[in-house]
Amino acid sequence: MKREIRLQKLALYETQLNKALNMVVQTPTGKEIFETSQARGTSYELDFSLGKDSSGTAYEKDDGSCVISSCTNLLPEHMFGAFIENITHETTHACIKNNVNYIDFKPVDYNYNIQLDEANAVARTIQIAYEMHTMGIDSRMWDFINGEALGKRSPYVAFEYENAIDIFNSTIKEDPNSSKDGSAMRNAFLARLTLDRKKRDLSTFYDQDDFKYIQAECETSIRDIDVINAKNKLPIVEKNYGKFLTRPKEFTEKDVAKFGTWQGSNYLRTENGSFGYLLSDKMKTEGLNGFAKNALTKTKNLIVEKTRHQLGFAKSTDKSKENISLTQAKMQKGR
């Protein structure tokens, strides 16, 4: 890319970014996510390496801070609705430290944690777009989220979560106060977590690919020379790969609650104050397509167990064989 063009794009990016953030922070929810992300040391950048079908991403640096990168294809003025949606979505991600490079939960919970993070980013982005629209700040993000066409030059850019926005709108229509008590946002969150997750491309990208990532981590850990040579493998494995191979952390209400802090309360709580509905096994796998289900089965029953055994952690951490033995004993007793 010629230096002049690159400088022009960088200048346009700074203009669009400042405009977007100035709008977002005028809303109650937008101000909250911006201040939270900034407290973590979040920065923004234009990523020239992203392809035309990309929008942007948030990634964590070694020092714990977060970087939000944007794609050049969102810079034109007619793409501003998509640009601000992406900035808002990724800023929401930057509010929460997930340590996704270290797998501390068992595979299904690690994956579910990412899905909760995505659902939260979608729900808050919709909420912020609605606040901007109703407060008279700017309606372009709201129009984009509600399916406004961006023209023939950008057919690949669209808001992917139709169920989330449809349910948010229907909740607002039924109860106008739902935008103020968090219930509309909660309904959008659940729609993204279940209905929108069922889309084949989303389940493949977020579910199947994540399980394959875990499989790759297993294979790498077995060949890791530091692990092979270590007298005590546990600290090396946990430092480089997380605890999913040694002593997986339990997924609790606390892990769910971190996504819901909003305006002094938690929008994910039910009326009785519980997060339990988000911890069921059915909810964790709701929406997995067939390919992702197969990848999960392979990850749980073959790759992880095999790796634990080869690394010497099978006896202390793998409860599945104990459960199988108990089941067999019951069957034999019943004969």
mmCIF file of N, CA and C in Angstrom, residues 1 6 9 45-57 59 69-73:
data_model
loop_
_atom_site.group_PDB
_atom_site.id
_atom_site.type_symbol
_atom_site.label_atom_id
_atom_site.label_comp_id
_atom_site.label_asym_id
_atom_site.label_seq_id
_atom_site.Cartn_x
_atom_site.Cartn_y
_atom_site.Cartn_z
ATOM 1 N N MET A 1 0.855 -1.195 0.000
ATOM 2 C CA MET A 1 0.000 0.000 0.000
ATOM 3 C C MET A 1 0.891 1.246 0.000
ATOM 4 N N ARG A 6 -2.031 5.011 2.855
ATOM 5 C CA ARG A 6 -2.023 4.509 4.230
ATOM 6 C C ARG A 6 -2.243 5.643 5.233
ATOM 7 N N LYS A 9 -5.847 6.778 5.200
ATOM 8 C CA LYS A 9 -6.726 5.858 5.920
ATOM 9 C C LYS A 9 -6.566 6.001 7.427
ATOM 10 N N GLU A 45 -6.697 0.605 17.318
ATOM 11 C CA GLU A 45 -5.783 0.678 16.195
ATOM 12 C C GLU A 45 -6.479 0.273 14.893
ATOM 13 N N LEU A 46 -5.936 0.723 13.791
ATOM 14 C CA LEU A 46 -6.403 0.309 12.466
ATOM 15 C C LEU A 46 -5.502 -0.824 11.998
ATOM 16 N N ASP A 47 -6.114 -1.957 11.646
ATOM 17 C CA ASP A 47 -5.354 -3.140 11.246
ATOM 18 C C ASP A 47 -5.454 -3.324 9.732
ATOM 19 N N PHE A 48 -4.372 -3.037 9.017
ATOM 20 C CA PHE A 48 -4.358 -3.137 7.567
ATOM 21 C C PHE A 48 -4.315 -4.588 7.082
ATOM 22 N N SER A 49 -4.080 -5.525 7.980
ATOM 23 C CA SER A 49 -3.979 -6.934 7.583
ATOM 24 C C SER A 49 -5.332 -7.633 7.513
ATOM 25 N N LEU A 50 -6.367 -7.021 8.084
ATOM 26 C CA LEU A 50 -7.691 -7.643 8.075
ATOM 27 C C LEU A 50 -8.283 -7.621 6.676
ATOM 28 N N GLY A 51 -8.916 -8.729 6.279
ATOM 29 C CA GLY A 51 -9.514 -8.832 4.951
ATOM 30 C C GLY A 51 -10.798 -8.056 4.824
ATOM 31 N N LYS A 52 -11.301 -7.961 3.586
ATOM 32 C CA LYS A 52 -12.480 -7.135 3.320
ATOM 33 C C LYS A 52 -13.753 -7.680 3.966
ATOM 34 N N ASP A 53 -13.758 -8.990 4.306
ATOM 35 C CA ASP A 53 -14.931 -9.550 4.955
ATOM 36 C C ASP A 53 -14.810 -9.514 6.475
ATOM 37 N N SER A 54 -13.796 -8.818 6.972
ATOM 38 C CA SER A 54 -13.611 -8.675 8.420
ATOM 39 C C SER A 54 -14.186 -7.340 8.876
ATOM 40 N N SER A 55 -14.316 -7.195 10.166
ATOM 41 C CA SER A 55 -14.767 -5.923 10.728
ATOM 42 C C SER A 55 -13.789 -5.432 11.784
ATOM 43 N N GLY A 56 -13.440 -6.290 12.702
ATOM 44 C CA GLY A 56 -12.494 -5.901 13.735
ATOM 45 C C GLY A 56 -12.439 -6.953 14.814
ATOM 46 N N THR A 57 -11.573 -6.740 15.775
ATOM 47 C CA THR A 57 -11.426 -7.723 16.845
ATOM 48 C C THR A 57 -10.844 -7.055 18.081
ATOM 49 N N TYR A 59 -8.105 -8.085 21.217
ATOM 50 C CA TYR A 59 -7.187 -9.118 21.683
ATOM 51 C C TYR A 59 -6.411 -8.606 22.893
ATOM 52 N N SER A 69 -8.900 -3.602 17.337
ATOM 53 C CA SER A 69 -8.466 -3.286 15.980
ATOM 54 C C SER A 69 -9.658 -3.223 15.040
ATOM 55 N N SER A 70 -9.580 -2.341 14.061
ATOM 56 C CA SER A 70 -10.654 -2.164 13.078
ATOM 57 C C SER A 70 -10.130 -2.432 11.678
ATOM 58 N N CYS A 71 -11.039 -2.848 10.819
ATOM 59 C CA CYS A 71 -10.711 -3.117 9.418
ATOM 60 C C CYS A 71 -10.941 -1.861 8.577
ATOM 61 N N THR A 72 -10.136 -1.688 7.547
ATOM 62 C CA THR A 72 -10.245 -0.488 6.710
ATOM 63 C C THR A 72 -11.555 -0.436 5.927
ATOM 64 N N ASN A 73 -12.211 -1.590 5.737
ATOM 65 C CA ASN A 73 -13.426 -1.584 4.923
ATOM 66 C C ASN A 73 -14.599 -0.879 5.601
#
